[in-house]
Tab-separated table of C-alpha atoms in Angstrom:
chain	number	residue	atom	x	y	z
A	1	MET	CA	-23.311	11.931	-2.913
A	2	GLU	CA	-21.900	12.133	0.592
A	3	ILE	CA	-18.170	12.484	1.170
A	4	ASN	CA	-16.443	11.970	4.510
A	5	SER	CA	-12.725	12.033	5.069
A	6	GLU	CA	-10.036	11.599	7.656
A	7	LYS	CA	-6.387	12.579	7.380
A	8	LYS	CA	-3.693	10.643	9.222
A	9	GLY	CA	-0.161	11.825	8.500
A	10	ASN	CA	0.212	11.811	4.744
A	11	CYS	CA	-2.695	9.436	4.155
A	12	LEU	CA	-6.171	10.684	3.273
A	13	SER	CA	-9.032	8.228	3.845
A	14	ILE	CA	-12.209	9.072	1.958
A	15	SER	CA	-15.593	7.475	2.198
A	16	ALA	CA	-17.979	8.125	-0.707
A	17	LYS	CA	-21.622	7.167	-0.411
A	18	GLY	CA	-24.147	7.030	-3.240
A	19	ARG	CA	-23.706	7.448	-6.991
A	20	LEU	CA	-20.576	8.967	-8.520
A	21	ASP	CA	-22.340	10.239	-11.641
A	22	THR	CA	-21.537	13.302	-13.761
A	23	VAL	CA	-22.998	15.828	-11.307
A	24	ALA	CA	-21.507	14.171	-8.220
A	25	SER	CA	-18.132	13.824	-9.992
A	26	ARG	CA	-17.983	17.578	-10.506
A	27	GLU	CA	-18.593	18.046	-6.803
A	28	PHE	CA	-16.059	15.309	-5.934
A	29	MET	CA	-13.440	16.863	-8.232
A	30	LYS	CA	-13.911	20.219	-6.477
A	31	TRP	CA	-13.646	18.481	-3.118
A	32	THR	CA	-10.456	16.740	-4.278
A	33	ASP	CA	-8.906	20.032	-5.442
A	34	ASN	CA	-9.467	21.468	-1.976
A	35	ASN	CA	-8.431	18.465	0.071
A	36	LEU	CA	-5.648	16.723	-1.841
A	37	GLY	CA	-2.879	18.905	-0.415
A	38	GLU	CA	0.763	18.590	-1.370
A	39	ASP	CA	1.466	16.646	1.825
A	40	ILE	CA	-0.930	13.825	0.848
A	41	LYS	CA	0.878	10.779	-0.490
A	42	ASP	CA	-1.594	7.931	-0.117
A	43	VAL	CA	-5.342	7.964	-0.658
A	44	VAL	CA	-7.721	5.231	0.510
A	45	LEU	CA	-11.218	5.383	-0.946
A	46	ASP	CA	-13.836	3.340	0.867
A	47	CYS	CA	-16.240	2.231	-1.876
A	48	SER	CA	-18.512	0.000	0.217
A	49	ASP	CA	-21.425	2.444	-0.201
A	50	LEU	CA	-20.512	3.623	-3.692
A	51	THR	CA	-23.238	2.093	-5.819
A	52	TYR	CA	-22.395	3.523	-9.218
A	53	ILE	CA	-19.429	5.096	-11.005
A	54	SER	CA	-19.633	6.878	-14.358
A	55	SER	CA	-16.862	7.866	-16.781
A	56	SER	CA	-16.701	11.233	-14.999
A	57	GLY	CA	-16.120	9.385	-11.728
A	58	LEU	CA	-13.296	7.420	-13.353
A	59	ARG	CA	-11.753	10.715	-14.471
A	60	VAL	CA	-11.700	11.901	-10.851
A	61	LEU	CA	-9.987	8.654	-9.798
A	62	MET	CA	-7.434	9.118	-12.594
A	63	THR	CA	-6.806	12.696	-11.433
A	64	ILE	CA	-6.127	11.486	-7.883
A	65	TYR	CA	-3.936	8.661	-9.227
A	66	LYS	CA	-1.915	10.989	-11.449
A	67	THR	CA	-1.497	13.496	-8.612
A	68	ILE	CA	-0.132	11.083	-6.030
A	69	THR	CA	1.845	8.705	-8.248
A	70	PRO	CA	4.732	11.200	-8.753
A	71	ARG	CA	4.850	11.439	-4.937
A	72	GLN	CA	5.406	7.639	-4.826
A	73	GLY	CA	1.930	7.398	-3.328
A	74	THR	CA	-0.839	4.877	-3.956
A	75	LEU	CA	-4.583	5.021	-4.487
A	76	SER	CA	-6.332	2.172	-2.714
A	77	LEU	CA	-9.968	1.274	-3.312
A	78	LYS	CA	-11.655	-0.646	-0.499
A	79	ASP	CA	-14.705	-2.917	-0.671
A	80	LEU	CA	-15.770	-2.387	-4.273
A	81	THR	CA	-19.413	-2.935	-5.102
A	82	PRO	CA	-20.080	-5.140	-8.181
A	83	GLN	CA	-20.901	-2.290	-10.605
A	84	VAL	CA	-17.842	-0.251	-9.636
A	85	GLY	CA	-15.594	-3.316	-9.809
A	86	GLU	CA	-16.846	-4.240	-13.266
A	87	VAL	CA	-16.346	-0.730	-14.646
A	88	LEU	CA	-12.782	-0.688	-13.346
A	89	ASN	CA	-12.139	-4.091	-14.962
A	90	ILE	CA	-13.429	-3.340	-18.412
A	91	THR	CA	-11.590	-0.013	-18.687
A	92	GLY	CA	-8.238	-1.522	-17.667
A	93	MET	CA	-8.124	0.766	-14.641
A	94	ALA	CA	-8.426	-1.940	-12.005
A	95	SER	CA	-4.776	-2.738	-12.596
A	96	LEU	CA	-3.676	0.785	-11.740
A	97	PHE	CA	-5.019	0.928	-8.217
A	98	ASN	CA	-4.582	-1.104	-5.046
A	99	ILE	CA	-7.848	-2.937	-4.630
A	100	GLU	CA	-8.508	-4.229	-1.153
B	1	MET	CA	39.128	46.887	11.069
B	2	GLU	CA	42.125	45.553	12.955
B	3	VAL	CA	44.832	44.118	10.720
B	4	LYS	CA	46.291	40.900	12.047
B	5	ASP	CA	50.065	40.660	12.268
B	6	TYR	CA	51.363	37.235	11.237
B	7	GLY	CA	55.028	38.092	11.856
B	8	LEU	CA	55.842	37.695	8.150
B	9	ASP	CA	58.831	39.323	6.461
B	10	LEU	CA	58.345	42.532	4.463
B	11	HIS	CA	58.027	40.761	1.093
B	12	CYS	CA	55.318	38.397	2.340
B	13	THR	CA	53.532	41.189	4.206
B	14	MET	CA	53.309	43.117	0.901
B	15	ILE	CA	51.754	40.109	-0.827
B	16	LEU	CA	49.282	39.815	2.042
B	17	GLU	CA	48.446	43.511	1.649
B	18	GLU	CA	47.787	42.933	-2.065
B	19	TYR	CA	45.470	40.072	-1.105
B	20	ARG	CA	43.500	42.296	1.276
B	21	SER	CA	42.984	45.004	-1.314
B	22	LEU	CA	42.074	42.515	-4.071
B	23	LYS	CA	39.750	40.349	-1.969
B	24	PRO	CA	36.573	41.918	-3.503
B	25	VAL	CA	37.968	41.143	-6.981
B	26	PHE	CA	38.559	37.506	-6.021
B	27	GLU	CA	35.022	37.304	-4.609
B	28	LYS	CA	33.629	38.671	-7.871
B	29	MET	CA	35.784	36.216	-9.835
B	30	LYS	CA	34.400	33.393	-7.703
B	31	GLU	CA	30.867	34.409	-8.612
B	32	ILE	CA	31.690	34.594	-12.349
B	33	VAL	CA	33.604	31.294	-12.416
B	34	LEU	CA	30.898	29.427	-10.489
B	35	ASP	CA	28.097	30.791	-12.669
B	36	GLU	CA	29.993	30.019	-15.852
B	37	CYS	CA	30.983	26.498	-14.777
B	38	ARG	CA	27.410	25.658	-13.773
B	39	LYS	CA	26.036	27.037	-17.020
B	40	ILE	CA	28.451	25.388	-19.438
B	41	ILE	CA	28.325	22.019	-17.686
B	42	SER	CA	24.548	22.052	-17.558
B	43	ASP	CA	24.274	23.186	-21.218
B	44	THR	CA	26.401	20.217	-22.255
B	45	GLY	CA	24.123	17.829	-20.384
B	46	LEU	CA	26.908	16.530	-18.169
B	47	PHE	CA	25.746	15.337	-14.764
B	48	VAL	CA	28.461	16.063	-12.219
B	49	ALA	CA	28.628	15.514	-8.458
B	50	THR	CA	29.797	18.964	-7.326
B	51	ILE	CA	30.745	22.374	-8.633
B	52	GLU	CA	32.210	24.569	-5.919
B	53	ALA	CA	34.611	27.468	-5.373
B	54	ARG	CA	36.214	29.278	-2.478
B	55	VAL	CA	38.468	32.271	-1.921
B	56	LYS	CA	41.434	31.355	0.253
B	57	LYS	CA	41.124	32.678	3.809
B	58	GLU	CA	43.701	35.203	5.031
B	59	ASP	CA	45.033	32.878	7.764
B	60	SER	CA	45.538	30.128	5.240
B	61	LEU	CA	47.411	32.425	2.835
B	62	ALA	CA	49.597	33.752	5.671
B	63	GLY	CA	50.525	30.162	6.579
B	64	LYS	CA	51.413	29.431	2.966
B	65	LEU	CA	53.532	32.599	2.688
B	66	GLU	CA	55.343	31.727	5.901
B	67	LEU	CA	56.305	28.359	4.444
B	68	LYS	CA	57.193	29.298	0.880
B	69	GLY	CA	56.705	33.062	0.483
B	70	SER	CA	60.010	33.533	-1.305
B	71	LYS	CA	58.605	31.534	-4.242
B	72	TYR	CA	56.126	34.277	-5.058
B	73	ARG	CA	56.917	37.674	-6.548
B	74	THR	CA	53.380	39.089	-6.416
B	75	ILE	CA	49.891	37.953	-5.448
B	76	ASN	CA	49.369	36.816	-9.040
B	77	ASP	CA	51.971	34.098	-8.510
B	78	VAL	CA	49.779	32.546	-5.816
B	79	THR	CA	47.452	30.844	-8.246
B	80	ASP	CA	45.072	29.201	-5.810
B	81	ILE	CA	43.695	32.278	-4.003
B	82	LEU	CA	40.531	31.489	-5.920
B	83	GLY	CA	40.082	27.755	-6.227
B	84	ALA	CA	37.209	26.106	-8.063
B	85	ARG	CA	36.496	22.408	-8.178
B	86	VAL	CA	34.384	20.215	-10.415
B	87	VAL	CA	33.835	16.670	-9.156
B	88	THR	CA	32.564	14.148	-11.687
B	89	PHE	CA	31.173	10.641	-11.312
B	90	TYR	CA	33.221	9.043	-14.108
B	91	SER	CA	36.902	9.427	-14.931
B	92	GLU	CA	36.347	10.145	-18.640
B	93	GLU	CA	34.140	13.065	-17.638
B	94	VAL	CA	37.134	14.777	-16.033
B	95	ASP	CA	38.527	15.194	-19.555
B	96	LYS	CA	35.165	16.370	-20.885
B	97	VAL	CA	34.980	19.027	-18.166
B	98	ALA	CA	38.596	19.979	-18.902
B	99	SER	CA	37.846	20.568	-22.572
B	100	LEU	CA	34.934	22.821	-21.585
B	101	MET	CA	37.184	24.828	-19.285
B	102	GLU	CA	39.725	25.192	-22.118
B	103	LYS	CA	36.987	26.516	-24.349
B	104	TYR	CA	35.624	29.143	-21.980
B	105	PHE	CA	38.615	30.242	-19.868
B	106	ASP	CA	42.183	31.241	-20.796
B	107	VAL	CA	44.308	28.360	-19.560
B	108	ASP	CA	47.881	29.087	-18.501
B	109	TRP	CA	49.460	25.933	-19.890
B	110	GLN	CA	52.845	26.530	-18.300
B	111	GLU	CA	51.345	26.426	-14.828
B	112	SER	CA	48.615	23.832	-15.352
B	113	VAL	CA	49.363	20.267	-14.334
B	114	ASP	CA	47.793	16.940	-14.910
B	115	LYS	CA	48.703	15.404	-11.566
B	116	ARG	CA	47.115	12.161	-12.726
B	117	LYS	CA	50.148	11.630	-14.939
B	118	LEU	CA	52.840	12.710	-12.514
B	119	HIS	CA	53.248	9.504	-10.594
B	120	ALA	CA	56.209	7.259	-11.223
B	121	LEU	CA	55.486	3.711	-12.323
B	122	ASP	CA	56.214	2.361	-8.874
B	123	SER	CA	54.181	4.884	-6.890
B	124	PHE	CA	50.539	5.628	-6.380
B	125	GLY	CA	48.542	8.688	-5.609
B	126	TYR	CA	45.175	9.648	-6.778
B	127	ASP	CA	45.282	13.229	-7.811
B	128	SER	CA	43.336	15.455	-10.089
B	129	LEU	CA	43.745	17.615	-13.134
B	130	HIS	CA	44.571	21.226	-12.240
B	131	TYR	CA	44.207	24.134	-14.648
B	132	ILE	CA	45.426	27.636	-13.911
B	133	CYS	CA	43.153	30.045	-15.748
B	134	ARG	CA	42.142	33.631	-16.322
B	135	ILE	CA	38.701	35.006	-17.108
B	136	PRO	CA	38.813	36.203	-20.728
B	137	GLU	CA	37.456	39.674	-21.432
B	138	LYS	CA	35.006	38.260	-23.948
B	139	LEU	CA	33.437	36.289	-21.097
B	140	TYR	CA	33.274	39.096	-18.546
B	141	SER	CA	34.891	42.489	-18.044
B	142	ASP	CA	34.347	45.430	-15.777
B	143	PRO	CA	36.398	48.610	-16.314
B	144	SER	CA	36.246	49.322	-12.579
B	145	MET	CA	37.899	45.938	-11.882
B	146	PRO	CA	40.555	45.339	-14.560
B	147	GLU	CA	42.222	42.705	-12.346
B	148	LEU	CA	39.257	40.415	-13.044
B	149	ASN	CA	40.959	39.490	-16.307
B	150	THR	CA	44.583	39.440	-15.131
B	151	LEU	CA	44.467	37.538	-11.859
B	152	ARG	CA	44.677	33.790	-12.145
B	153	PHE	CA	42.652	31.092	-10.456
B	154	GLU	CA	42.827	27.332	-10.185
B	155	ILE	CA	40.253	24.766	-11.311
B	156	GLN	CA	40.600	21.232	-9.979
B	157	MET	CA	38.812	18.511	-11.907
B	158	ARG	CA	38.526	15.065	-10.366
B	159	THR	CA	36.242	12.095	-9.854
B	160	THR	CA	34.337	11.528	-6.614
B	161	LEU	CA	36.758	8.725	-5.720
B	162	GLN	CA	39.766	10.950	-6.454
B	163	HIS	CA	38.123	13.618	-4.337
B	164	THR	CA	37.530	11.241	-1.433
B	165	TRP	CA	41.110	10.004	-1.544
B	166	ALA	CA	42.587	13.492	-1.838
B	167	THR	CA	40.452	14.833	1.025
B	168	ILE	CA	41.402	11.986	3.366
B	169	TYR	CA	45.069	12.137	2.301
B	170	HIS	CA	45.113	15.883	2.896
B	171	ASP	CA	43.398	15.489	6.251
B	172	ILE	CA	45.607	12.673	7.548
B	173	GLY	CA	48.879	13.189	5.825
B	174	TYR	CA	49.245	16.898	5.540
B	175	LYS	CA	46.780	19.011	7.460
B	176	SER	CA	47.305	17.371	10.852
B	177	GLY	CA	50.834	18.826	11.081
B	178	VAL	CA	52.058	15.599	12.621
B	179	GLU	CA	54.417	13.435	10.638
B	180	VAL	CA	52.540	10.288	9.696
B	181	PRO	CA	54.439	6.956	9.870
B	182	LYS	CA	55.427	5.660	6.423
B	183	GLU	CA	53.402	2.456	6.790
B	184	TYR	CA	50.193	4.495	7.034
B	185	ILE	CA	51.107	6.551	3.995
B	186	ARG	CA	51.862	3.290	2.176
B	187	ASN	CA	48.369	2.008	3.070
B	188	LEU	CA	46.801	5.222	1.801
B	189	ASN	CA	48.719	4.864	-1.436
B	190	ARG	CA	47.635	1.250	-1.826
B	191	LEU	CA	44.082	2.482	-1.440
B	192	ALA	CA	44.724	5.032	-4.186
B	193	GLY	CA	45.579	2.192	-6.562
B	194	MET	CA	42.391	0.407	-5.627
B	195	LEU	CA	40.254	3.507	-6.146
B	196	GLU	CA	41.872	4.100	-9.524
B	197	MET	CA	40.842	0.590	-10.535
B	198	ALA	CA	37.338	1.182	-9.158
B	199	ASP	CA	37.021	4.352	-11.242
B	200	GLU	CA	38.108	2.403	-14.322
B	201	GLN	CA	35.599	-0.340	-13.598
B	202	PHE	CA	32.736	2.154	-13.148
B	203	SER	CA	33.553	3.614	-16.560
B	204	ILE	CA	33.803	0.184	-18.178
B	205	ILE	CA	30.473	-0.909	-16.666
B	206	ARG	CA	28.790	2.279	-17.822
B	207	SER	CA	30.057	2.047	-21.376
B	208	THR	CA	29.176	-1.669	-21.552
B	209	ILE	CA	25.600	-0.921	-20.443
B	210	THR	CA	25.357	2.000	-22.884
B	211	ASP	CA	26.574	-0.241	-25.729
B	212	TYR	CA	24.095	-2.938	-24.747
B	213	ARG	CA	21.193	-0.445	-24.701
B	214	ARG	CA	22.173	0.938	-28.114
B	215	LYS	CA	22.391	-2.568	-29.547
B	216	VAL	CA	19.003	-3.553	-28.104
B	217	GLN	CA	17.381	-0.358	-29.344
B	218	ALA	CA	18.742	-0.988	-32.843
B	219	LEU	CA	17.415	-4.572	-32.794
B	220	VAL	CA	13.989	-3.403	-31.560
B	221	GLU	CA	13.839	-0.630	-34.154
B	222	SER	CA	14.783	-3.032	-36.936
B	223	GLY	CA	12.102	-5.490	-35.792
B	224	LYS	CA	14.511	-8.335	-34.969
B	225	PHE	CA	12.430	-9.242	-31.942
B	226	GLU	CA	13.475	-12.885	-31.746
B	227	GLU	CA	17.013	-11.770	-30.866
B	228	VAL	CA	15.902	-9.527	-28.016
B	229	GLU	CA	15.591	-11.005	-24.543
B	230	LEU	CA	12.686	-9.627	-22.532
B	231	ASN	CA	13.773	-7.421	-19.634
B	232	GLY	CA	13.072	-3.949	-18.249
B	233	ASP	CA	15.239	-2.161	-20.806
B	234	THR	CA	14.029	-4.060	-23.834
B	235	PHE	CA	10.374	-3.881	-22.808
B	236	ARG	CA	10.658	-0.081	-22.437
B	237	SER	CA	12.230	0.216	-25.906
B	238	TYR	CA	9.523	-2.033	-27.323
B	239	LEU	CA	6.720	0.011	-25.732
B	240	GLU	CA	8.165	3.135	-27.362
B	241	LEU	CA	7.121	1.579	-30.689
B	242	ASP	CA	3.519	1.681	-29.371
B	243	PRO	CA	2.861	-1.969	-30.279
B	244	PHE	CA	-0.584	-2.013	-28.641
B	245	GLY	CA	-1.641	1.415	-29.892
B	246	SER	CA	-3.672	0.113	-32.789
B	247	LEU	CA	-5.661	-2.330	-30.618
B	248	THR	CA	-6.142	0.305	-27.896
B	249	ARG	CA	-7.551	2.765	-30.441
B	250	LYS	CA	-9.833	0.073	-31.855
B	251	ILE	CA	-11.143	-0.670	-28.336
B	252	ALA	CA	-11.575	3.071	-27.687
B	253	LEU	CA	-13.730	3.351	-30.830
B	254	ILE	CA	-16.345	1.004	-29.296
B	255	ASN	CA	-17.633	3.932	-27.229
B	256	GLN	CA	-15.634	6.813	-28.750
B	257	ALA	CA	-13.655	6.669	-25.498
B	258	GLU	CA	-10.884	8.919	-24.309
B	259	ILE	CA	-7.608	7.015	-23.821
B	260	GLN	CA	-5.871	7.800	-20.527
B	261	LYS	CA	-2.139	7.228	-20.912
B	262	THR	CA	-0.965	4.730	-18.310
B	263	SER	CA	2.199	2.686	-17.950
B	264	SER	CA	2.337	-0.903	-19.203
B	265	ILE	CA	5.618	-1.562	-17.376
B	266	PRO	CA	3.850	-3.379	-14.453
B	267	TYR	CA	2.864	-6.067	-16.986
B	268	LEU	CA	6.523	-7.052	-17.453
B	269	LYS	CA	6.515	-9.335	-14.393
B	270	VAL	CA	3.292	-10.963	-15.628
B	271	LEU	CA	4.774	-11.561	-19.083
B	272	LYS	CA	7.923	-13.060	-17.549
B	273	GLY	CA	5.792	-15.197	-15.216
B	274	LEU	CA	3.804	-16.520	-18.174
B	275	GLY	CA	7.018	-17.604	-19.891
B	276	PHE	CA	7.495	-14.810	-22.412
B	277	ASN	CA	11.261	-14.747	-22.935
B	278	THR	CA	11.802	-12.564	-25.982
B	279	LEU	CA	10.055	-9.637	-27.616
B	280	ALA	CA	9.106	-12.037	-30.401
B	281	ASP	CA	6.916	-13.880	-27.860
B	282	ILE	CA	5.010	-10.646	-27.171
B	283	GLU	CA	4.719	-9.955	-30.887
B	284	LYS	CA	3.202	-13.397	-31.321
B	285	LEU	CA	0.733	-12.639	-28.500
B	286	ARG	CA	-0.204	-9.396	-30.224
B	287	LYS	CA	-0.650	-10.981	-33.662
B	288	ASP	CA	-2.408	-14.160	-32.556
B	289	TYR	CA	-4.748	-12.791	-29.906
B	290	SER	CA	-5.677	-9.241	-30.973
B	291	ASP	CA	-9.002	-10.234	-32.551
B	292	ASP	CA	-10.040	-12.179	-29.457
B	293	ALA	CA	-8.936	-9.371	-27.148
B	294	TYR	CA	-11.087	-6.987	-29.158
B	295	GLN	CA	-13.996	-9.430	-28.936
B	296	LEU	CA	-13.585	-9.478	-25.140
B	297	ALA	CA	-13.412	-5.662	-24.938
B	298	LEU	CA	-16.477	-5.342	-27.176
B	299	SER	CA	-18.464	-7.706	-24.961
B	300	GLN	CA	-17.441	-5.742	-21.865
B	301	LEU	CA	-17.678	-2.148	-23.090
B	302	GLY	CA	-20.380	-2.437	-25.748
B	303	GLY	CA	-23.761	-1.585	-24.277
B	304	THR	CA	-22.215	0.656	-21.598
B	305	ASP	CA	-21.740	4.404	-21.799
B	306	ILE	CA	-18.172	4.242	-20.463
B	307	ASP	CA	-16.119	6.636	-22.579
B	308	ILE	CA	-12.735	6.460	-20.885
B	309	ILE	CA	-10.173	3.628	-20.946
B	310	ALA	CA	-6.601	3.121	-19.767
B	311	SER	CA	-4.019	2.795	-22.566
B	312	SER	CA	-2.860	-0.465	-20.958
B	313	VAL	CA	-6.276	-2.052	-21.546
B	314	ALA	CA	-5.160	-3.672	-24.827
B	315	LEU	CA	-2.239	-5.527	-23.239
B	316	HIS	CA	-4.480	-6.401	-20.300
B	317	ASP	CA	-7.135	-7.914	-22.565
B	318	LEU	CA	-4.488	-9.723	-24.634
B	319	LEU	CA	-3.147	-11.381	-21.492
B	320	THR	CA	-6.653	-12.220	-20.293
B	321	VAL	CA	-7.360	-13.986	-23.578
B	322	PHE	CA	-3.954	-15.699	-23.546
B	323	ILE	CA	-4.630	-17.125	-20.080
B	324	LEU	CA	-8.140	-18.252	-20.956
B	325	ARG	CA	-7.246	-19.784	-24.306
B	326	ASN	CA	-4.407	-21.677	-22.693
B	327	GLY	CA	-6.685	-23.217	-20.098
B	328	GLY	CA	-5.738	-20.980	-17.177
B	329	GLY	CA	-9.392	-20.434	-16.264
B	330	GLU	CA	-10.497	-18.435	-13.250
B	331	LYS	CA	-7.405	-19.437	-11.284
B	332	GLY	CA	-5.132	-18.097	-14.023
B	333	LEU	CA	-6.995	-14.782	-14.087
B	334	GLU	CA	-6.809	-14.518	-10.314
B	335	MET	CA	-3.043	-15.043	-10.539
B	336	LEU	CA	-2.852	-12.276	-13.142
B	337	TYR	CA	-4.651	-9.847	-10.833
B	338	ASN	CA	-2.599	-10.945	-7.832
B	339	ALA	CA	0.579	-10.236	-9.791
B	340	LEU	CA	-0.635	-6.806	-10.909
B	341	ASN	CA	-2.443	-5.563	-7.795
B	342	GLY	CA	-1.129	-7.736	-5.003
B	343	PRO	CA	-3.173	-10.554	-3.467
B	344	SER	CA	-6.678	-9.704	-2.229
B	345	SER	CA	-10.015	-11.448	-1.881
B	346	TYR	CA	-11.418	-9.100	-4.520
B	347	ASN	CA	-9.202	-10.686	-7.181
B	348	ASN	CA	-11.131	-13.925	-6.901
B	349	LYS	CA	-14.478	-12.156	-7.437
B	350	ARG	CA	-13.000	-10.208	-10.315
B	351	ALA	CA	-11.662	-13.387	-11.948
B	352	LYS	CA	-15.057	-15.067	-11.651
B	353	GLN	CA	-16.796	-12.059	-13.208
B	354	VAL	CA	-14.409	-11.806	-16.176
B	355	TYR	CA	-14.454	-15.561	-16.707
B	356	LYS	CA	-18.267	-15.539	-16.798
B	357	THR	CA	-18.304	-12.800	-19.464
B	358	ALA	CA	-15.573	-14.480	-21.520
B	359	SER	CA	-17.276	-17.903	-21.371
B	360	THR	CA	-19.903	-16.710	-23.818
B	361	LEU	CA	-17.314	-15.688	-26.424
B	362	SER	CA	-16.310	-17.761	-29.428
B	363	PHE	CA	-12.582	-17.882	-28.662
B	364	MET	CA	-13.300	-19.906	-25.528
B	365	GLU	CA	-14.407	-22.742	-27.759
B	366	ALA	CA	-10.955	-22.866	-29.285
B	367	GLN	CA	-8.988	-23.335	-26.049
B	368	GLU	CA	-5.466	-24.557	-26.793
């Protein structure tokens, strides 16, 4: 999986390409630990090239969500692909995030 | 260090000398009193606006001695060299703080005054409760500073509104050194009456809300849901009973999923929008639609390897089924998502997808 990011003020924009499966989620979690600094309030995840998300991927999203929510921040997911959208729906998680 | 000469008489100069030599004791007392006040107030769970203390400055004491030095025999008669202040939000908390001070410090009752009660029936003023105290040995003692337990200090206890009034009154009417015309003083005193009423109203509002919350909690706990109007407070109390826990766990069992605890509070606006007016309406939703909500979850999660769900999924599925069974269709689902996530083009796609899955389920045949 390929991760690109850009930080503007207290907003971190991330673009994830490929499959967010168990192995990639471990890598993404590590990346998140290193890049989700205390100054980050809002996170925007561009999902247009994210073709698959597993339970491990959902756990990473929940970690980001639970980190920024106490900071009054939001996690926005942009351009969901059908598989990712469906997984978020059936787990009840779609209602937690801003979906653009 | 150069000693300033204030031109005081011999008696007052001696008191000032005492002050200079005892200044370190007063500073130590300040530290003890502040620490103790913070600790006992915090231990009691009281939430106050300010706890502060100061040791009177030498210039200020000299000015006081110049004006009324003959009143004092020794430094111990000047009881406000160390002054502490506790400012509360509500008037009844002034008395709660006072009872704590009585418990932990030795109060000199002959010198302490409740200025709140001093005003004549036809006058106003908005003053505080003042205690003159000593630090008891059982609280703190230091053989090298025996005066720690003999010198007195003052604690003022007042509300924020009393504090505002007293500060402005002091600043305008007293500190400026210029005699203020009576009409201005009269206006300040009228304001004092208004603030006193405001303090009373704040207390009344708080106790009314507390009573209401207790009553609602009792009704929720006793299961009298039809008597409880749906609002933020009542919904929170209801959620504490974990009404959707059983359905959530049943859904989790489909894939042995982990349940991530998430808030169901955002669903309140959806429930209100769908015409749920009492907790009994939500109970009816839970009882009447749980089987169908499970059927929906099973059709969505079964056959996948997803082993994590949000704890709000049960309420979400219940509302999905409610909308579909009541003929809301795709449009109704889209409105649900718009209300929860804000409007977006994705909500339409999502509604279509969920509607398509649900269309194959038996409960859709029994639309109401």
